[in-house]
């Protein structure tokens, strides 16, 4: 398996889903000193590339039975056939080894905390797709396991501050990643059902899943408003997107591929707002 295939498997359009929380953690921790850049920057690059290779590489290996029925694998993504699984596993293992080695770049006082968060990332990232857990096949648990997308933010924030973010921000983030998971899975309802894979989306059905996404995103915005009304209002774009999809279900596929751009836009707003508050 060559690097071009691996890059496509790592979903470049979704790279910012891990890098964004990592950057937000730095910004809302108050920024990073020049002396810390030597380990903070490499970890950002690891989440950008290696983290995505791990998550999506393992997912594509474990989900071939359902992916072969999924139309988006022949258009927007890569269908990884069994003969390529061995090569992809080497890339996944190499990414894990690189991350484990990079832990020793952290300050000695932060090594234990960094190791715990890194281990949790692997637990949720691998356990989502692989047995014996295979959380993807357990409704609701599949969405909760998407907490892995919060962990890069917790990694940077907690290493810089030694504390957790405010409770309402954590809840807001958890609701957001759960909503993101279900919305992403709506497109896979038909292929997952054919493979006998029962997810939150397949159990709720398309309309039910979209209403559940609307609820999660609304709660996420409300929780964010407890810290910043302005940022909470910015996050109302997600409930609005859900309403649009509910009203125009026949445009689901088209609307879904705007989703990464919406995430990038909201992420930029959060970064700029946090950076502005640092310099005030």
mmCIF file of C-alpha atoms in Angstrom:
data_model
loop_
_atom_site.group_PDB
_atom_site.id
_atom_site.type_symbol
_atom_site.label_atom_id
_atom_site.label_comp_id
_atom_site.label_asym_id
_atom_site.label_seq_id
_atom_site.Cartn_x
_atom_site.Cartn_y
_atom_site.Cartn_z
ATOM 1 C CA UNK A 1 0.000 0.000 0.000
ATOM 2 C CA UNK A 2 1.564 3.300 -1.102
ATOM 3 C CA UNK A 3 1.454 6.627 0.695
ATOM 4 C CA UNK A 4 -1.109 8.112 -1.718
ATOM 5 C CA UNK A 5 -3.626 5.422 -0.808
ATOM 6 C CA UNK A 6 -2.907 5.884 2.893
ATOM 7 C CA UNK A 7 -3.402 9.643 2.625
ATOM 8 C CA UNK A 8 -6.776 9.092 0.953
ATOM 9 C CA UNK A 9 -7.741 6.568 3.644
ATOM 10 C CA UNK A 10 -6.837 9.121 6.343
ATOM 11 C CA UNK A 11 -9.670 11.358 5.031
ATOM 12 C CA UNK A 12 -7.842 14.717 4.428
ATOM 13 C CA UNK A 13 -11.186 16.548 4.373
ATOM 14 C CA UNK A 14 -11.620 15.470 8.012
ATOM 15 C CA UNK A 15 -8.076 16.143 9.246
ATOM 16 C CA UNK A 16 -9.164 19.229 11.128
ATOM 17 C CA UNK A 17 -11.531 17.141 13.277
ATOM 18 C CA UNK A 18 -8.498 16.110 15.389
ATOM 19 C CA UNK A 19 -6.199 19.075 14.779
ATOM 20 C CA UNK A 20 -8.958 21.620 15.519
ATOM 21 C CA UNK A 21 -9.633 20.470 19.102
ATOM 22 C CA UNK A 22 -5.862 20.289 19.706
ATOM 23 C CA UNK A 23 -5.445 23.917 18.615
ATOM 24 C CA UNK A 24 -8.522 25.001 20.603
ATOM 25 C CA UNK A 25 -7.065 23.390 23.713
ATOM 26 C CA UNK A 26 -3.896 25.456 23.268
ATOM 27 C CA UNK A 27 -5.767 28.693 22.597
ATOM 28 C CA UNK A 28 -8.138 28.408 25.552
ATOM 29 C CA UNK A 29 -5.303 27.301 27.828
ATOM 30 C CA UNK A 30 -3.834 30.744 27.265
ATOM 31 C CA UNK A 31 -1.478 29.979 24.420
ATOM 32 C CA UNK A 32 1.888 28.276 24.373
ATOM 33 C CA UNK A 33 5.344 29.646 25.154
ATOM 34 C CA UNK A 34 8.169 29.511 22.623
ATOM 35 C CA UNK A 35 9.976 26.964 24.791
ATOM 36 C CA UNK A 36 7.020 24.565 24.527
ATOM 37 C CA UNK A 37 6.797 24.642 20.736
ATOM 38 C CA UNK A 38 9.407 21.910 20.360
ATOM 39 C CA UNK A 39 6.923 19.328 21.657
ATOM 40 C CA UNK A 40 3.554 20.992 21.037
ATOM 41 C CA UNK A 41 4.105 21.414 17.279
ATOM 42 C CA UNK A 42 5.114 17.763 16.616
ATOM 43 C CA UNK A 43 2.063 16.560 18.538
ATOM 44 C CA UNK A 44 -0.141 18.765 16.386
ATOM 45 C CA UNK A 45 1.341 17.135 13.295
ATOM 46 C CA UNK A 46 0.851 13.679 14.843
ATOM 47 C CA UNK A 47 -2.861 14.296 15.395
ATOM 48 C CA UNK A 48 -3.129 15.782 11.911
ATOM 49 C CA UNK A 49 -1.777 12.721 10.111
ATOM 50 C CA UNK A 50 -0.983 9.721 12.345
ATOM 51 C CA UNK A 51 -4.100 10.075 14.476
ATOM 52 C CA UNK A 52 -6.293 10.017 11.380
ATOM 53 C CA UNK A 53 -4.418 7.046 9.887
ATOM 54 C CA UNK A 54 -5.116 5.108 13.094
ATOM 55 C CA UNK A 55 -8.809 5.970 13.346
ATOM 56 C CA UNK A 56 -9.796 5.623 9.706
ATOM 57 C CA UNK A 57 -7.295 2.927 8.775
ATOM 58 C CA UNK A 58 -8.597 0.553 11.439
ATOM 59 C CA UNK A 59 -12.165 1.534 10.607
ATOM 60 C CA UNK A 60 -11.689 0.678 6.930
ATOM 61 C CA UNK A 61 -10.068 -2.657 7.779
ATOM 62 C CA UNK A 62 -12.839 -3.657 10.200
ATOM 63 C CA UNK A 63 -15.727 -2.396 8.051
ATOM 64 C CA UNK A 64 -15.041 -3.966 4.670
ATOM 65 C CA UNK A 65 -18.249 -6.029 4.976
ATOM 66 C CA UNK A 66 -20.356 -2.876 5.096
ATOM 67 C CA UNK A 67 -18.092 -0.559 3.049
ATOM 68 C CA UNK A 68 -18.437 -2.745 -0.054
ATOM 69 C CA UNK A 69 -22.134 -1.781 -0.129
ATOM 70 C CA UNK A 70 -21.444 1.930 0.472
ATOM 71 C CA UNK A 71 -21.530 4.172 -2.606
ATOM 72 C CA UNK A 72 -19.374 6.908 -1.040
ATOM 73 C CA UNK A 73 -16.413 4.499 -0.945
ATOM 74 C CA UNK A 74 -16.178 4.680 -4.718
ATOM 75 C CA UNK A 75 -16.573 8.462 -4.878
ATOM 76 C CA UNK A 76 -15.334 10.380 -1.826
ATOM 77 C CA UNK A 77 -13.337 7.724 0.014
ATOM 78 C CA UNK A 78 -11.237 4.581 -0.522
ATOM 79 C CA UNK A 79 -12.540 1.013 -0.402
ATOM 80 C CA UNK A 80 -9.754 -1.007 1.251
ATOM 81 C CA UNK A 81 -9.918 -4.557 -0.070
ATOM 82 C CA UNK A 82 -8.693 -7.463 2.107
ATOM 83 C CA UNK A 83 -5.445 -7.888 0.146
ATOM 84 C CA UNK A 84 -4.399 -4.402 1.296
ATOM 85 C CA UNK A 85 -5.275 -4.862 4.977
ATOM 86 C CA UNK A 86 -1.839 -6.168 5.937
ATOM 87 C CA UNK A 87 -0.074 -3.170 4.427
ATOM 88 C CA UNK A 88 -2.495 -0.747 6.066
ATOM 89 C CA UNK A 89 -1.948 -2.418 9.453
ATOM 90 C CA UNK A 90 1.774 -1.601 9.115
ATOM 91 C CA UNK A 91 0.936 2.087 8.665
ATOM 92 C CA UNK A 92 -1.408 2.001 11.670
ATOM 93 C CA UNK A 93 1.151 0.277 13.894
ATOM 94 C CA UNK A 94 3.884 2.681 12.779
ATOM 95 C CA UNK A 95 1.622 5.635 13.669
ATOM 96 C CA UNK A 96 1.012 4.193 17.145
ATOM 97 C CA UNK A 97 4.726 3.568 17.709
ATOM 98 C CA UNK A 98 5.587 7.118 16.637
ATOM 99 C CA UNK A 99 3.038 8.520 19.109
ATOM 100 C CA UNK A 100 4.286 6.315 21.941
ATOM 101 C CA UNK A 101 7.866 7.444 21.258
ATOM 102 C CA UNK A 102 6.786 11.095 21.167
ATOM 103 C CA UNK A 103 5.440 10.825 24.711
ATOM 104 C CA UNK A 104 9.049 11.044 25.891
ATOM 105 C CA UNK A 105 9.265 14.491 24.297
ATOM 106 C CA UNK A 106 6.860 15.754 26.966
ATOM 107 C CA UNK A 107 8.189 17.417 30.115
ATOM 108 C CA UNK A 108 8.854 14.750 32.752
ATOM 109 C CA UNK A 109 6.137 16.203 34.979
ATOM 110 C CA UNK A 110 3.554 15.760 32.207
ATOM 111 C CA UNK A 111 4.571 12.287 31.003
ATOM 112 C CA UNK A 112 2.012 10.372 33.088
ATOM 113 C CA UNK A 113 -0.920 12.633 32.146
ATOM 114 C CA UNK A 114 0.076 12.627 28.493
ATOM 115 C CA UNK A 115 0.390 8.832 28.498
ATOM 116 C CA UNK A 116 -3.082 8.425 29.998
ATOM 117 C CA UNK A 117 -4.744 10.662 27.400
ATOM 118 C CA UNK A 118 -2.781 9.011 24.581
ATOM 119 C CA UNK A 119 -3.866 5.576 25.839
ATOM 120 C CA UNK A 120 -7.494 6.708 25.979
ATOM 121 C CA UNK A 121 -7.224 7.944 22.403
ATOM 122 C CA UNK A 122 -6.044 4.504 21.311
ATOM 123 C CA UNK A 123 -8.698 2.765 23.420
ATOM 124 C CA UNK A 124 -11.586 4.720 21.910
ATOM 125 C CA UNK A 125 -10.079 4.864 18.404
ATOM 126 C CA UNK A 126 -9.392 1.122 18.172
ATOM 127 C CA UNK A 127 -12.282 -0.036 20.351
ATOM 128 C CA UNK A 128 -14.786 1.766 18.138
ATOM 129 C CA UNK A 129 -14.053 -0.558 15.210
ATOM 130 C CA UNK A 130 -12.371 -3.667 16.556
ATOM 131 C CA UNK A 131 -13.691 -6.605 18.597
ATOM 132 C CA UNK A 132 -14.173 -7.511 21.352
ATOM 133 C CA UNK A 133 -15.606 -4.027 22.026
ATOM 134 C CA UNK A 134 -16.553 -2.927 18.484
ATOM 135 C CA UNK A 135 -18.539 -0.014 19.871
ATOM 136 C CA UNK A 136 -19.669 0.817 16.340
ATOM 137 C CA UNK A 137 -22.136 -2.060 16.541
ATOM 138 C CA UNK A 138 -23.671 -0.946 19.870
ATOM 139 C CA UNK A 139 -26.278 1.839 19.520
ATOM 140 C CA UNK A 140 -25.551 4.946 21.624
ATOM 141 C CA UNK A 141 -22.211 3.514 22.761
ATOM 142 C CA UNK A 142 -21.001 4.098 19.193
ATOM 143 C CA UNK A 143 -21.674 7.815 19.601
ATOM 144 C CA UNK A 144 -20.138 8.029 23.079
ATOM 145 C CA UNK A 145 -16.909 6.491 21.753
ATOM 146 C CA UNK A 146 -16.593 9.534 19.526
ATOM 147 C CA UNK A 147 -15.224 11.264 22.608
ATOM 148 C CA UNK A 148 -11.895 10.399 20.984
ATOM 149 C CA UNK A 149 -12.314 13.612 18.949
ATOM 150 C CA UNK A 150 -12.287 15.619 22.193
ATOM 151 C CA UNK A 151 -9.113 14.016 23.495
ATOM 152 C CA UNK A 152 -6.642 16.073 21.410
ATOM 153 C CA UNK A 153 -8.160 19.199 22.982
ATOM 154 C CA UNK A 154 -7.986 17.722 26.466
ATOM 155 C CA UNK A 155 -4.421 16.637 25.733
ATOM 156 C CA UNK A 156 -3.191 20.150 24.925
ATOM 157 C CA UNK A 157 -5.367 21.987 27.474
ATOM 158 C CA UNK A 158 -4.572 19.748 30.426
ATOM 159 C CA UNK A 159 -0.850 19.554 29.676
ATOM 160 C CA UNK A 160 -0.675 23.351 29.590
ATOM 161 C CA UNK A 161 -2.931 24.074 32.580
ATOM 162 C CA UNK A 162 -2.961 20.900 34.674
ATOM 163 C CA UNK A 163 -6.757 21.104 34.928
ATOM 164 C CA UNK A 164 -9.834 20.042 32.982
ATOM 165 C CA UNK A 165 -11.755 22.616 30.922
ATOM 166 C CA UNK A 166 -14.990 23.931 32.518
ATOM 167 C CA UNK A 167 -17.630 21.194 32.894
ATOM 168 C CA UNK A 168 -20.088 22.876 30.527
ATOM 169 C CA UNK A 169 -17.453 23.016 27.778
ATOM 170 C CA UNK A 170 -16.757 19.301 28.186
ATOM 171 C CA UNK A 171 -20.497 18.522 27.971
ATOM 172 C CA UNK A 172 -20.852 20.826 24.968
ATOM 173 C CA UNK A 173 -17.997 19.041 23.258
ATOM 174 C CA UNK A 174 -19.372 15.602 24.069
ATOM 175 C CA UNK A 175 -22.803 16.489 22.641
ATOM 176 C CA UNK A 176 -21.098 17.913 19.568
ATOM 177 C CA UNK A 177 -19.033 14.788 18.811
ATOM 178 C CA UNK A 178 -22.038 12.531 19.434
ATOM 179 C CA UNK A 179 -24.084 14.599 17.007
ATOM 180 C CA UNK A 180 -21.268 14.526 14.469
ATOM 181 C CA UNK A 181 -21.082 10.742 14.703
ATOM 182 C CA UNK A 182 -24.799 10.155 14.163
ATOM 183 C CA UNK A 183 -25.012 12.676 11.315
ATOM 184 C CA UNK A 184 -22.052 10.992 9.609
ATOM 185 C CA UNK A 185 -23.667 7.575 10.074
ATOM 186 C CA UNK A 186 -26.973 8.574 8.461
ATOM 187 C CA UNK A 187 -25.432 8.194 5.009
ATOM 188 C CA UNK A 188 -24.381 4.657 5.970
ATOM 189 C CA UNK A 189 -27.802 3.425 7.141
ATOM 190 C CA UNK A 190 -28.514 1.336 4.028
ATOM 191 C CA UNK A 191 -25.052 -0.251 3.782
ATOM 192 C CA UNK A 192 -24.855 -0.872 7.546
ATOM 193 C CA UNK A 193 -28.295 -2.519 7.543
ATOM 194 C CA UNK A 194 -27.277 -4.776 4.630
ATOM 195 C CA UNK A 195 -24.256 -5.910 6.641
ATOM 196 C CA UNK A 196 -26.377 -6.469 9.765
ATOM 197 C CA UNK A 197 -24.621 -3.640 11.609
ATOM 198 C CA UNK A 198 -26.883 -1.893 14.101
ATOM 199 C CA UNK A 199 -25.785 1.627 14.925
ATOM 200 C CA UNK A 200 -27.585 4.540 16.546
ATOM 201 C CA UNK A 201 -28.492 5.769 13.056
ATOM 202 C CA UNK A 202 -29.838 2.431 11.787
ATOM 203 C CA UNK A 203 -31.952 1.982 14.922
ATOM 204 C CA UNK A 204 -33.426 5.497 14.768
ATOM 205 C CA UNK A 205 -33.808 5.634 10.995
ATOM 206 C CA UNK A 206 -32.928 8.668 8.897
ATOM 207 C CA UNK A 207 -35.501 11.119 10.262
ATOM 208 C CA UNK A 208 -35.162 9.914 13.847
ATOM 209 C CA UNK A 209 -31.374 10.210 13.648
ATOM 210 C CA UNK A 210 -31.613 13.754 12.288
ATOM 211 C CA UNK A 211 -33.957 14.807 15.115
ATOM 212 C CA UNK A 212 -31.526 13.251 17.610
ATOM 213 C CA UNK A 213 -28.684 15.223 16.001
ATOM 214 C CA UNK A 214 -30.741 18.397 16.284
ATOM 215 C CA UNK A 215 -31.245 17.727 20.005
ATOM 216 C CA UNK A 216 -27.554 17.045 20.626
ATOM 217 C CA UNK A 217 -26.369 20.096 18.702
ATOM 218 C CA UNK A 218 -28.916 22.333 20.426
ATOM 219 C CA UNK A 219 -27.736 21.128 23.833
ATOM 220 C CA UNK A 220 -24.135 21.677 22.745
ATOM 221 C CA UNK A 221 -24.903 25.296 21.825
ATOM 222 C CA UNK A 222 -26.744 25.914 25.097
ATOM 223 C CA UNK A 223 -23.841 24.517 27.128
ATOM 224 C CA UNK A 224 -21.427 26.746 25.221
ATOM 225 C CA UNK A 225 -23.617 29.776 25.947
ATOM 226 C CA UNK A 226 -22.977 29.285 29.669
ATOM 227 C CA UNK A 227 -19.405 30.373 28.982
ATOM 228 C CA UNK A 228 -19.909 32.660 25.997
ATOM 229 C CA UNK A 229 -23.203 33.743 24.482
ATOM 230 C CA UNK A 230 -21.468 34.756 21.271
ATOM 231 C CA UNK A 231 -19.772 31.387 20.762
ATOM 232 C CA UNK A 232 -22.987 29.586 21.675
ATOM 233 C CA UNK A 233 -24.837 31.559 19.021
ATOM 234 C CA UNK A 234 -22.145 30.652 16.471
ATOM 235 C CA UNK A 235 -22.741 26.981 17.231
ATOM 236 C CA UNK A 236 -26.432 27.325 16.387
ATOM 237 C CA UNK A 237 -25.356 26.763 12.786
ATOM 238 C CA UNK A 238 -25.454 23.028 13.565
ATOM 239 C CA UNK A 239 -29.118 22.839 14.662
ATOM 240 C CA UNK A 240 -29.924 24.966 11.608
ATOM 241 C CA UNK A 241 -28.095 22.496 9.372
ATOM 242 C CA UNK A 242 -30.084 19.659 10.941
ATOM 243 C CA UNK A 243 -33.372 21.496 10.359
ATOM 244 C CA UNK A 244 -32.379 22.064 6.728
ATOM 245 C CA UNK A 245 -31.575 18.367 6.301
ATOM 246 C CA UNK A 246 -34.873 17.350 7.919
ATOM 247 C CA UNK A 247 -36.804 19.649 5.587
ATOM 248 C CA UNK A 248 -34.795 18.570 2.525
ATOM 249 C CA UNK A 249 -34.031 14.889 3.171
ATOM 250 C CA UNK A 250 -33.489 14.194 -0.521
ATOM 251 C CA UNK A 251 -30.434 16.530 -0.358
ATOM 252 C CA UNK A 252 -28.856 14.711 2.589
ATOM 253 C CA UNK A 253 -25.835 13.486 0.629
ATOM 254 C CA UNK A 254 -25.146 16.939 -0.788
ATOM 255 C CA UNK A 255 -25.589 18.707 2.554
ATOM 256 C CA UNK A 256 -23.389 16.204 4.378
ATOM 257 C CA UNK A 257 -20.365 17.034 2.245
ATOM 258 C CA UNK A 258 -20.698 20.687 3.298
ATOM 259 C CA UNK A 259 -20.333 19.523 6.908
ATOM 260 C CA UNK A 260 -16.487 19.647 7.012
ATOM 261 C CA UNK A 261 -16.615 23.241 5.767
ATOM 262 C CA UNK A 262 -19.131 24.173 8.466
ATOM 263 C CA UNK A 263 -16.866 22.601 11.082
ATOM 264 C CA UNK A 264 -13.856 24.491 9.727
ATOM 265 C CA UNK A 265 -15.778 27.785 9.791
ATOM 266 C CA UNK A 266 -17.009 27.343 13.367
ATOM 267 C CA UNK A 267 -13.558 26.146 14.456
ATOM 268 C CA UNK A 268 -11.980 29.305 13.026
ATOM 269 C CA UNK A 269 -14.511 31.447 14.903
ATOM 270 C CA UNK A 270 -13.659 29.664 18.165
ATOM 271 C CA UNK A 271 -9.910 30.025 17.582
ATOM 272 C CA UNK A 272 -10.136 33.709 16.667
ATOM 273 C CA UNK A 273 -12.400 34.444 19.654
ATOM 274 C CA UNK A 274 -10.049 32.628 22.018
ATOM 275 C CA UNK A 275 -6.971 34.300 20.554
ATOM 276 C CA UNK A 276 -8.601 37.719 20.791
ATOM 277 C CA UNK A 277 -9.349 37.202 24.481
ATOM 278 C CA UNK A 278 -5.683 36.272 25.084
ATOM 279 C CA UNK A 279 -4.438 39.551 23.615
ATOM 280 C CA UNK A 280 -7.043 41.791 25.265
#
